[in-house]
Amino acid sequence: MKKWVGTEDLCALWVGLFFFTASLGAIAGIDLLGWAASTQVWIDVRRAIKPVSPAYSEVPAVAALALTYLLSLAAMTAGAVALGMNLKKFALGFSLIFWSSYFCWFLGNCAYIAATPDKLGAFRISWSLRLTGEAGFILALLAGLVLGNFFPRAVSFLQEATRPEWYIKTAIVILGASLGVQAAGAKGLATAILFRGLAAIVEAYLIYWALVYLVARKFFKFSREWAAPLASGISICGVSAAIATGAAIRARPVVPVMVSSLVVIFAVFELILLPFAAQAFLHQEPMVAGAWMGLAVKTDGAAVASGAITDALIRSRALAASGVQYKEGWILMTATTVKVFIDVFIGVWAFILALVWVYAIEKRRHDTVSAGEIWRRFPKFVIGYFLTFLALLLLIIADPGALDAAKLAAAESGIFRVLFFVMTFFTIGLTSNFRKLWEEGIGRLALVYVVCLFGFIIWIGLAISWLFFHGIKPPAV
Amino acid sequence: MTKISDELQKVPYEPLLPAEKKLIVWSLVLGTLLMGLLIWVSYRFFPGL
């Protein structure tokens, strides 16, 4: 049993598939999740929340929200049972994180913060920050950062449920469904994103890793034990890559743990800065911006989250600047696709490094490296992402008449996906304790990180994204 | 808990081994060569239109 559910990765797969499967009722004519609470951009609080499906329009907003919370709590608590957590602590922590995150999401949807220029008239307001509802993500991150850095007792109380990687992986599994629905309407574009995303990350692996490793070893004089996890953490995919590489080269556990702490902190800076940079400079190349988020921002949570913000910011900017209204989700799809391919290849890269270390660097004669390591390190939630993506894509191709029902199904599971996104932002903030890292004397590691990240990783990532994605545009509404 | 600064001070200097140099060079060369091929395949077979 433990083999099937014993890790956060597998729990994310099953919980994500649970929401996806439940949403399929809308296609089969049994609307199981139609009552889920959809939060609209609002000026009148009473009209902010409504059930996602018209079939449940009679359900009061408060009941819809309460049911949404209860189903999320039930699904995640089942996962917590499988993971052997302290259930009381988890349920309490999850509830507080859920409601704090939701409050931020609700606030972020206030028309004065979120309304795009074309909607100002409808809300009868003369100005807005034009950040779209995704401003709620930023608010959740800031709220989490405040708690994480100034209220350590609160962080300790919420610790059992502070699991950004679990939340984002669950969200990514669910996300596959809505991307599958979109891809059905533009199969050529979706195929191009998949192939080019794969090509981009092959490039990123080969170029990024080698350069960071060289800088860390030659210019900062790090040992191999520190340089390899650092190169993987900075250049590839943050925490997972640092840990996989640490294990592959048999580094002491303290090494990937320290590197991971650094990665999480810097991911917060990237998450705050890069989407706005993309909005300012890449609004005419939306897919380049999406791929850039996937390549440059480390950790699954921060990368996909920055893809979501970039999606909203660029669509808003393109509409204001040139009157083009791109369909929602394509920029996010590009960021997510790049990121999940990176995750897939972590196992392959760790395997290659293990071979190099065992046979060429340390020359351990009696050790062998098994190809099974690749499967063991394969992120299983990625299977869920492709499964939900292909399921809806193939269903619509087989029966084009099911398109509207499939859109409703994706919208229903999407309610929970957004909530997991917001909780990811909030808990990323909670886990980012700047003061603690500073006290530990992080200077030299941080310097390598800054030099590599801002010196060339961001720019090479941008160049690779541009090479593979320039000129490709999301479909217009 | 171990301080990062303490850990790093214990790190001895290790010169780059030939195997590491090969890993870096091969990785960069392969990356550069593959870039041309993958860009060509992308634009030839996956135009994204």
Coordinates of C-alpha atoms in Angstrom, one line a residue:
Chain A
M1 CA 0.0 0.0 0.0
K2 CA 2.8 2.4 1.0
K3 CA 4.4 1.8 -2.3
W4 CA 1.4 3.4 -4.0
V5 CA 0.7 6.4 -1.8
G6 CA 3.6 6.7 0.6
T7 CA 5.1 9.9 -0.8
E8 CA 3.9 13.5 -1.4
D9 CA 4.5 12.9 -5.1
L10 CA 2.2 9.9 -5.2
C11 CA -0.4 11.5 -3.0
A12 CA -0.5 14.5 -5.3
L13 CA -1.1 12.1 -8.2
W14 CA -4.0 10.4 -6.5
V15 CA -5.6 13.5 -5.0
G16 CA -5.3 15.3 -8.4
L17 CA -6.8 12.3 -10.2
F18 CA -9.7 12.3 -7.6
F19 CA -10.7 15.9 -8.5
F20 CA -10.2 15.2 -12.2
T21 CA -12.4 12.0 -12.1
A22 CA -15.1 13.7 -10.0
S23 CA -15.2 16.5 -12.6
L24 CA -15.8 14.0 -15.4
G25 CA -19.3 13.7 -14.0
A26 CA -20.1 16.9 -15.9
I27 CA -19.4 15.1 -19.2
A28 CA -21.4 12.0 -18.2
G29 CA -24.4 14.1 -17.3
I30 CA -23.9 13.7 -13.5
D31 CA -22.6 17.1 -12.4
L32 CA -20.8 16.2 -9.1
L33 CA -18.7 19.3 -8.6
G34 CA -20.9 22.0 -10.1
W35 CA -21.4 23.5 -6.6
A36 CA -17.7 24.4 -6.2
A37 CA -17.2 28.1 -5.3
S38 CA -16.0 30.2 -8.2
T39 CA -14.7 33.6 -7.2
Q40 CA -15.3 36.5 -9.6
V41 CA -13.7 39.9 -9.9
W42 CA -16.0 41.9 -7.6
I43 CA -17.0 45.4 -6.7
D44 CA -20.0 44.2 -4.7
V45 CA -19.0 41.5 -2.2
R46 CA -22.4 39.8 -2.4
R47 CA -21.7 38.9 -6.1
A48 CA -18.1 37.8 -5.6
I49 CA -18.8 34.1 -5.2
K50 CA -21.1 31.7 -7.0
P51 CA -21.3 28.0 -7.9
V52 CA -19.2 27.2 -11.0
S53 CA -22.0 25.4 -12.8
P54 CA -25.3 27.1 -13.8
A55 CA -27.0 23.8 -12.8
Y56 CA -26.2 24.8 -9.1
S57 CA -27.1 28.5 -9.4
E58 CA -29.5 28.1 -6.5
V59 CA -26.8 27.1 -4.0
P60 CA -25.9 30.0 -1.7
A61 CA -22.4 31.4 -2.0
V62 CA -21.6 30.6 1.6
A63 CA -22.7 27.0 1.2
A64 CA -20.7 26.6 -2.0
L65 CA -17.6 27.9 -0.3
A66 CA -18.1 25.7 2.8
L67 CA -18.5 22.6 0.6
T68 CA -15.4 23.5 -1.4
Y69 CA -13.4 23.8 1.8
L70 CA -14.8 20.5 3.2
L71 CA -14.0 18.5 0.0
S72 CA -10.5 20.0 -0.2
L73 CA -10.0 19.1 3.5
A74 CA -11.3 15.6 3.1
A75 CA -9.2 14.8 0.1
M76 CA -6.0 16.2 1.6
T77 CA -6.7 14.6 4.9
A78 CA -7.0 11.2 3.2
G79 CA -3.5 12.0 1.7
A80 CA -2.3 13.0 5.2
V81 CA -3.4 9.6 6.5
A82 CA -1.5 7.8 3.7
L83 CA 1.6 9.9 4.5
G84 CA 1.3 9.1 8.2
M85 CA 1.0 12.7 9.4
N86 CA -0.5 13.9 12.7
L87 CA -4.1 14.3 11.5
K88 CA -5.2 16.8 14.1
K89 CA -2.3 19.1 13.4
F90 CA -2.7 18.6 9.7
A91 CA -6.4 19.3 9.6
L92 CA -6.0 22.4 11.8
G93 CA -3.1 23.7 9.8
F94 CA -4.7 23.0 6.5
S95 CA -7.9 24.8 7.6
L96 CA -6.0 27.9 8.6
I97 CA -3.8 27.8 5.5
F98 CA -6.9 27.3 3.3
W99 CA -8.9 30.2 4.7
S100 CA -5.9 32.6 4.9
S101 CA -5.0 31.8 1.3
Y102 CA -8.6 32.1 0.2
F103 CA -9.0 35.5 1.9
C104 CA -5.9 36.7 -0.1
W105 CA -7.5 35.3 -3.3
F106 CA -10.8 37.0 -2.5
L107 CA -9.1 40.3 -1.8
G108 CA -7.0 40.0 -5.0
N109 CA -10.2 39.7 -7.0
C110 CA -11.4 43.2 -5.8
A111 CA -12.1 45.2 -9.0
Y112 CA -9.8 48.0 -7.9
I113 CA -6.9 45.6 -7.8
A114 CA -7.9 43.1 -10.6
A115 CA -10.1 44.7 -13.2
T116 CA -8.6 45.0 -16.7
P117 CA -9.1 48.2 -18.7
D118 CA -12.0 46.7 -20.7
K119 CA -13.9 45.9 -17.6
L120 CA -13.7 49.3 -15.8
G121 CA -16.9 50.4 -17.3
A122 CA -18.8 47.3 -16.3
F123 CA -17.7 47.8 -12.7
R124 CA -18.4 51.6 -12.9
I125 CA -14.9 52.5 -11.6
S126 CA -12.4 54.9 -13.0
W127 CA -9.2 53.2 -12.1
S128 CA -7.7 49.8 -11.2
L129 CA -4.3 48.4 -10.6
R130 CA -5.1 46.1 -13.6
L131 CA -3.3 43.1 -12.0
T132 CA -6.2 40.6 -12.8
G133 CA -7.5 38.2 -10.2
E134 CA -4.0 36.6 -10.0
A135 CA -3.0 39.5 -7.8
G136 CA -4.4 37.1 -5.1
F137 CA -1.4 34.9 -5.6
I138 CA 1.0 37.8 -4.8
L139 CA -1.1 38.8 -1.8
A140 CA -0.9 35.2 -0.5
L141 CA 2.8 35.1 -1.0
L142 CA 3.3 38.4 0.9
A143 CA 1.0 37.2 3.7
G144 CA 3.0 34.0 3.9
L145 CA 6.3 35.9 4.0
V146 CA 5.1 38.2 6.8
L147 CA 4.1 35.2 8.9
G148 CA 7.2 33.2 7.9
N149 CA 9.6 35.9 8.9
F150 CA 7.9 37.6 11.9
F151 CA 5.7 35.0 13.5
P152 CA 7.8 31.9 14.0
R153 CA 5.3 30.4 16.5
A154 CA 2.5 30.6 13.8
V155 CA 4.8 28.9 11.3
S156 CA 5.5 26.1 13.8
F157 CA 1.8 25.7 14.4
L158 CA 1.1 25.3 10.7
Q159 CA 4.1 23.2 9.9
E160 CA 2.3 19.9 9.4
A161 CA 0.2 21.4 6.6
T162 CA 2.9 23.7 5.2
R163 CA 3.6 21.6 2.0
P164 CA 3.9 23.8 -1.1
E165 CA 5.3 21.0 -3.2
W166 CA 2.3 18.7 -2.4
Y167 CA -0.1 21.5 -3.2
I168 CA 1.5 22.5 -6.5
K169 CA 1.9 18.9 -7.7
T170 CA -1.8 18.3 -7.0
A171 CA -2.6 21.5 -8.9
I172 CA -0.4 20.4 -11.9
V173 CA -2.2 17.1 -12.2
I174 CA -5.6 18.9 -12.3
L175 CA -4.2 21.6 -14.6
G176 CA -3.5 18.9 -17.3
A177 CA -7.3 18.6 -17.8
S178 CA -7.9 22.3 -18.7
L179 CA -4.9 22.4 -20.9
G180 CA -6.2 19.3 -22.7
V181 CA -9.4 21.1 -23.4
Q182 CA -7.5 24.1 -24.8
A183 CA -5.2 21.9 -26.8
A184 CA -8.1 20.2 -28.5
G185 CA -8.9 23.6 -30.2
A186 CA -5.3 24.1 -31.4
K187 CA -3.6 20.7 -31.7
G188 CA -0.7 22.0 -33.9
L189 CA 0.1 24.7 -31.3
A190 CA -0.1 22.2 -28.4
T191 CA 2.2 19.7 -30.2
A192 CA 4.7 22.5 -30.9
I193 CA 4.7 23.5 -27.3
L194 CA 5.3 20.0 -26.1
F195 CA 8.2 19.4 -28.6
R196 CA 9.8 22.8 -28.2
G197 CA 9.5 22.6 -24.4
L198 CA 11.3 19.3 -24.5
A199 CA 14.0 20.7 -26.8
A200 CA 14.4 23.8 -24.6
I201 CA 15.0 21.8 -21.4
V202 CA 17.6 19.5 -23.1
E203 CA 19.5 22.6 -24.0
A204 CA 19.1 24.1 -20.5
Y205 CA 20.3 20.9 -18.8
L206 CA 23.4 20.6 -21.0
I207 CA 24.4 24.3 -20.9
Y208 CA 23.2 25.5 -17.5
W209 CA 24.6 22.7 -15.4
A210 CA 28.0 22.7 -16.9
L211 CA 28.4 26.4 -16.5
V212 CA 27.3 26.6 -12.9
Y213 CA 29.4 23.6 -12.0
L214 CA 32.4 25.3 -13.6
V215 CA 31.8 28.6 -11.8
A216 CA 31.3 26.9 -8.5
R217 CA 34.4 24.8 -8.8
K218 CA 36.9 27.0 -10.6
F219 CA 36.0 30.5 -9.3
F220 CA 34.4 29.9 -5.9
K221 CA 36.6 26.8 -5.0
F222 CA 33.8 24.7 -3.9
S223 CA 34.4 20.9 -3.4
R224 CA 32.7 18.5 -5.8
E225 CA 30.3 17.5 -2.9
W226 CA 29.0 21.1 -2.8
A227 CA 29.4 22.1 -6.4
A228 CA 27.3 19.3 -8.0
P229 CA 24.1 19.7 -5.8
L230 CA 24.6 23.5 -6.1
A231 CA 24.8 23.3 -9.9
S232 CA 21.7 21.1 -10.1
G233 CA 19.8 23.3 -7.6
I234 CA 20.6 26.6 -9.3
S235 CA 20.5 25.5 -12.8
I236 CA 17.9 22.8 -13.1
C237 CA 15.0 22.4 -10.8
G238 CA 15.8 23.6 -7.3
V239 CA 15.0 21.3 -4.4
S240 CA 14.3 18.0 -6.2
A241 CA 17.4 18.3 -8.4
A242 CA 19.7 19.3 -5.5
I243 CA 18.4 16.3 -3.4
A244 CA 18.6 13.8 -6.4
T245 CA 22.1 15.0 -7.3
G246 CA 23.2 14.9 -3.6
A247 CA 22.1 11.2 -3.5
A248 CA 23.6 10.4 -6.8
I249 CA 27.1 11.6 -5.8
R250 CA 26.7 10.4 -2.2
A251 CA 27.0 13.9 -0.7
R252 CA 26.3 14.2 3.0
P253 CA 22.6 15.1 3.7
V254 CA 23.5 18.5 5.0
V255 CA 24.6 19.6 1.5
P256 CA 21.4 19.3 -0.5
V257 CA 19.4 20.5 2.5
M258 CA 21.4 23.7 2.7
V259 CA 21.3 24.2 -1.1
S260 CA 17.5 23.6 -1.1
S261 CA 17.0 26.3 1.6
L262 CA 18.8 28.8 -0.6
V263 CA 16.9 27.7 -3.7
V264 CA 13.5 28.3 -2.0
I265 CA 14.6 31.8 -0.8
F266 CA 15.8 32.9 -4.3
A267 CA 12.7 31.4 -6.0
V268 CA 10.6 33.9 -4.0
F269 CA 12.6 36.8 -5.5
E270 CA 12.3 35.3 -9.0
L271 CA 8.6 34.8 -8.4
I272 CA 8.1 38.4 -7.5
L273 CA 10.4 40.0 -10.1
L274 CA 10.3 37.9 -13.3
P275 CA 6.6 37.9 -14.2
F276 CA 6.6 41.7 -14.0
A277 CA 9.8 41.9 -16.1
A278 CA 8.1 39.6 -18.6
Q279 CA 5.0 41.8 -18.7
A280 CA 7.1 44.9 -19.3
F281 CA 9.4 43.4 -22.0
L282 CA 7.8 40.3 -23.5
H283 CA 4.2 41.1 -23.9
Q284 CA 4.7 40.8 -27.6
E285 CA 6.2 37.3 -27.2
P286 CA 3.9 35.6 -24.7
M287 CA 5.1 32.1 -25.2
V288 CA 8.7 33.1 -24.8
A289 CA 7.7 34.6 -21.4
G290 CA 6.0 31.3 -20.4
A291 CA 9.0 29.2 -21.3
W292 CA 11.2 31.6 -19.5
M293 CA 9.3 31.2 -16.3
G294 CA 9.6 27.4 -16.6
L295 CA 13.3 27.6 -17.3
A296 CA 14.5 30.3 -15.0
V297 CA 12.3 30.1 -11.9
K298 CA 13.3 27.2 -9.6
T299 CA 11.1 24.8 -7.7
D300 CA 7.8 23.5 -9.2
G301 CA 5.7 25.7 -7.0
A302 CA 7.4 29.0 -7.9
A303 CA 7.8 28.2 -11.6
V304 CA 4.2 27.2 -12.2
A305 CA 3.0 30.0 -10.0
S306 CA 5.0 32.5 -11.9
G307 CA 3.6 31.1 -15.1
A308 CA 0.1 31.7 -13.8
I309 CA 0.9 35.3 -12.9
T310 CA 2.7 35.9 -16.2
D311 CA -0.3 34.5 -18.1
A312 CA -2.6 37.0 -16.4
L313 CA -0.2 40.0 -16.6
I314 CA 0.8 39.6 -20.3
R315 CA -2.8 39.0 -21.4
S316 CA -3.8 42.2 -19.6
R317 CA -0.9 44.2 -21.1
A318 CA -1.5 42.9 -24.6
L319 CA -5.1 43.8 -24.4
A320 CA -4.2 47.3 -23.1
A321 CA -1.3 47.9 -25.5
S322 CA -2.6 46.4 -28.8
G323 CA -6.2 45.3 -28.2
V324 CA -5.3 41.7 -28.7
Q325 CA -7.1 39.4 -26.2
Y326 CA -5.2 36.1 -25.9
K327 CA -7.0 33.0 -24.6
E328 CA -6.2 32.3 -21.0
G329 CA -3.9 29.4 -20.1
W330 CA -1.5 29.1 -23.0
I331 CA 1.4 31.0 -21.3
L332 CA 0.8 28.9 -18.2
M333 CA 0.7 25.8 -20.3
T334 CA 4.1 26.6 -21.8
A335 CA 5.6 27.3 -18.3
T336 CA 4.2 24.1 -16.9
T337 CA 5.2 21.9 -19.8
V338 CA 8.8 23.2 -19.6
K339 CA 8.8 22.6 -15.9
V340 CA 7.4 19.1 -15.9
F341 CA 9.9 18.1 -18.6
I342 CA 12.6 19.4 -16.4
D343 CA 11.2 17.2 -13.6
V344 CA 11.1 14.2 -15.8
F345 CA 14.8 14.6 -16.7
I346 CA 16.0 15.0 -13.1
G347 CA 16.2 11.3 -12.8
V348 CA 18.0 10.9 -16.1
W349 CA 20.6 13.6 -15.1
A350 CA 21.0 12.1 -11.6
F351 CA 21.7 8.8 -13.3
I352 CA 24.3 10.3 -15.6
L353 CA 26.0 12.0 -12.7
A354 CA 26.0 8.8 -10.6
L355 CA 27.7 7.0 -13.5
V356 CA 30.3 9.8 -13.9
W357 CA 31.0 9.9 -10.2
V358 CA 31.2 6.1 -9.6
Y359 CA 33.2 5.2 -12.7
A360 CA 35.3 8.3 -13.6
I361 CA 35.7 10.6 -10.6
E362 CA 35.7 8.5 -7.4
K363 CA 36.4 5.2 -9.3
R364 CA 34.5 3.0 -6.9
R365 CA 35.3 -0.4 -8.3
H366 CA 32.7 -2.4 -6.4
D367 CA 29.8 0.0 -6.9
T368 CA 27.3 -0.3 -9.6
V369 CA 24.6 2.1 -10.8
S370 CA 21.2 0.7 -11.7
A371 CA 19.0 2.1 -14.4
G372 CA 16.1 1.6 -12.0
E373 CA 17.3 4.7 -10.3
I374 CA 15.7 6.7 -13.2
W375 CA 12.3 5.3 -12.5
R376 CA 12.7 5.6 -8.7
R377 CA 13.4 9.3 -9.2
F378 CA 10.8 9.8 -11.8
P379 CA 8.2 12.4 -10.5
K380 CA 5.0 10.3 -10.6
F381 CA 2.7 13.3 -10.5
V382 CA 3.9 14.1 -14.0
I383 CA 2.1 10.9 -15.1
G384 CA -1.1 12.5 -13.8
Y385 CA -0.5 15.7 -15.7
F386 CA -0.1 13.9 -19.0
L387 CA -3.0 11.5 -18.2
T388 CA -5.5 14.3 -17.5
F389 CA -4.2 16.3 -20.5
L390 CA -4.5 13.4 -22.9
A391 CA -7.8 12.1 -21.5
L392 CA -9.7 15.3 -22.3
L393 CA -7.8 16.0 -25.5
L394 CA -8.6 12.6 -26.9
L395 CA -12.1 12.7 -25.7
I396 CA -12.9 15.9 -27.5
I397 CA -11.1 14.7 -30.7
A398 CA -13.2 11.5 -30.6
D399 CA -16.5 13.4 -29.8
P400 CA -16.3 17.1 -30.7
G401 CA -19.8 17.5 -29.4
A402 CA -18.5 17.0 -25.9
L403 CA -16.5 20.2 -26.0
D404 CA -18.8 22.3 -23.8
A405 CA -19.3 19.6 -21.2
A406 CA -15.5 19.1 -21.2
K407 CA -15.0 22.8 -20.6
L408 CA -17.4 22.7 -17.7
A409 CA -15.6 19.7 -16.2
A410 CA -12.2 21.5 -16.5
A411 CA -13.7 24.6 -15.0
E412 CA -15.1 22.6 -12.0
S413 CA -11.8 20.8 -11.3
G414 CA -10.1 24.2 -12.0
I415 CA -11.7 25.7 -8.9
F416 CA -9.7 23.3 -6.7
R417 CA -6.6 23.8 -8.9
V418 CA -6.6 27.5 -8.2
L419 CA -7.1 27.0 -4.5
F420 CA -4.1 24.7 -4.5
F421 CA -2.2 27.3 -6.4
V422 CA -3.0 30.0 -3.8
M423 CA -2.1 27.7 -1.0
T424 CA 1.2 27.0 -2.7
F425 CA 2.0 30.8 -2.8
F426 CA 1.0 31.2 0.9
T427 CA 3.1 28.2 2.0
I428 CA 6.1 29.2 -0.1
G429 CA 6.0 32.5 1.9
L430 CA 5.7 30.5 5.1
T431 CA 8.8 28.4 4.4
S432 CA 11.0 31.4 3.3
N433 CA 12.7 32.4 6.5
F434 CA 15.3 35.0 5.4
R435 CA 16.5 35.7 8.9
K436 CA 17.3 32.1 9.7
L437 CA 19.4 31.7 6.6
W438 CA 21.2 34.9 7.2
E439 CA 22.1 33.8 10.7
E440 CA 23.6 30.6 9.3
G441 CA 26.2 32.5 7.4
I442 CA 24.9 31.9 3.9
G443 CA 27.1 34.6 2.2
R444 CA 29.4 32.5 0.0
L445 CA 26.7 30.1 -1.2
A446 CA 24.3 33.1 -1.8
L447 CA 27.0 34.8 -3.8
V448 CA 27.4 31.9 -6.2
Y449 CA 23.7 31.8 -6.5
V450 CA 23.4 35.5 -7.3
V451 CA 26.3 35.4 -9.7
C452 CA 25.0 32.4 -11.6
L453 CA 21.3 33.2 -11.5
F454 CA 21.4 36.9 -12.4
G455 CA 24.8 36.6 -14.3
F456 CA 23.7 34.1 -16.9
I457 CA 21.0 31.6 -15.9
I458 CA 18.2 34.0 -16.4
W459 CA 19.6 35.4 -19.6
I460 CA 20.5 32.0 -21.1
G461 CA 17.0 30.8 -20.1
L462 CA 15.6 33.8 -21.9
A463 CA 17.8 33.2 -25.0
I464 CA 16.8 29.5 -25.2
S465 CA 13.1 30.4 -24.7
W466 CA 13.4 33.0 -27.4
L467 CA 15.1 30.6 -29.8
F468 CA 12.4 28.0 -29.4
F469 CA 9.2 30.0 -28.8
H470 CA 9.6 33.4 -30.6
G471 CA 6.9 34.2 -33.1
I472 CA 4.4 31.7 -31.6
K473 CA 1.3 33.3 -30.2
P474 CA -1.6 32.0 -28.1
P475 CA -4.9 31.8 -29.9
A476 CA -6.9 35.0 -29.6
V477 CA -10.4 35.1 -28.1
Chain B
M1 CA 22.1 22.8 13.7
T2 CA 25.2 23.0 11.5
K3 CA 25.9 26.5 10.3
I4 CA 26.5 26.8 6.5
S5 CA 29.5 29.0 7.1
D6 CA 31.1 26.4 9.4
E7 CA 30.4 23.6 6.9
L8 CA 32.0 25.6 4.1
Q9 CA 35.1 26.5 6.0
K10 CA 35.8 22.8 6.4
V11 CA 35.7 22.3 2.6
P12 CA 39.2 21.4 1.3
Y13 CA 40.4 22.7 -2.1
E14 CA 40.0 20.1 -4.8
P15 CA 41.5 20.8 -8.2
L16 CA 39.3 20.0 -11.2
L17 CA 39.9 16.4 -12.3
P18 CA 40.2 15.5 -16.0
A19 CA 36.9 13.7 -15.7
E20 CA 35.2 16.8 -14.5
K21 CA 36.7 18.9 -17.3
K22 CA 35.5 16.3 -19.8
L23 CA 32.0 16.4 -18.3
I24 CA 31.8 20.2 -18.6
V25 CA 33.3 20.4 -22.1
W26 CA 31.2 17.5 -23.5
S27 CA 28.1 18.9 -21.9
L28 CA 28.6 22.4 -23.5
V29 CA 29.7 21.0 -26.9
L30 CA 26.7 18.6 -27.0
G31 CA 24.4 21.4 -25.9
T32 CA 25.6 23.7 -28.6
L33 CA 25.4 21.1 -31.4
L34 CA 22.0 19.9 -30.3
M35 CA 20.7 23.4 -30.3
G36 CA 21.1 23.8 -34.0
L37 CA 19.5 20.4 -34.7
L38 CA 16.6 20.9 -32.3
I39 CA 15.9 24.4 -33.6
W40 CA 15.8 23.1 -37.2
V41 CA 13.5 20.2 -36.2
S42 CA 11.2 22.6 -34.2
Y43 CA 10.7 25.0 -37.1
R44 CA 10.6 22.3 -39.8
F45 CA 8.2 19.9 -38.2
F46 CA 6.5 21.8 -35.3
P47 CA 5.7 25.2 -36.6
G48 CA 3.1 25.9 -34.0
L49 CA 0.6 27.4 -36.3

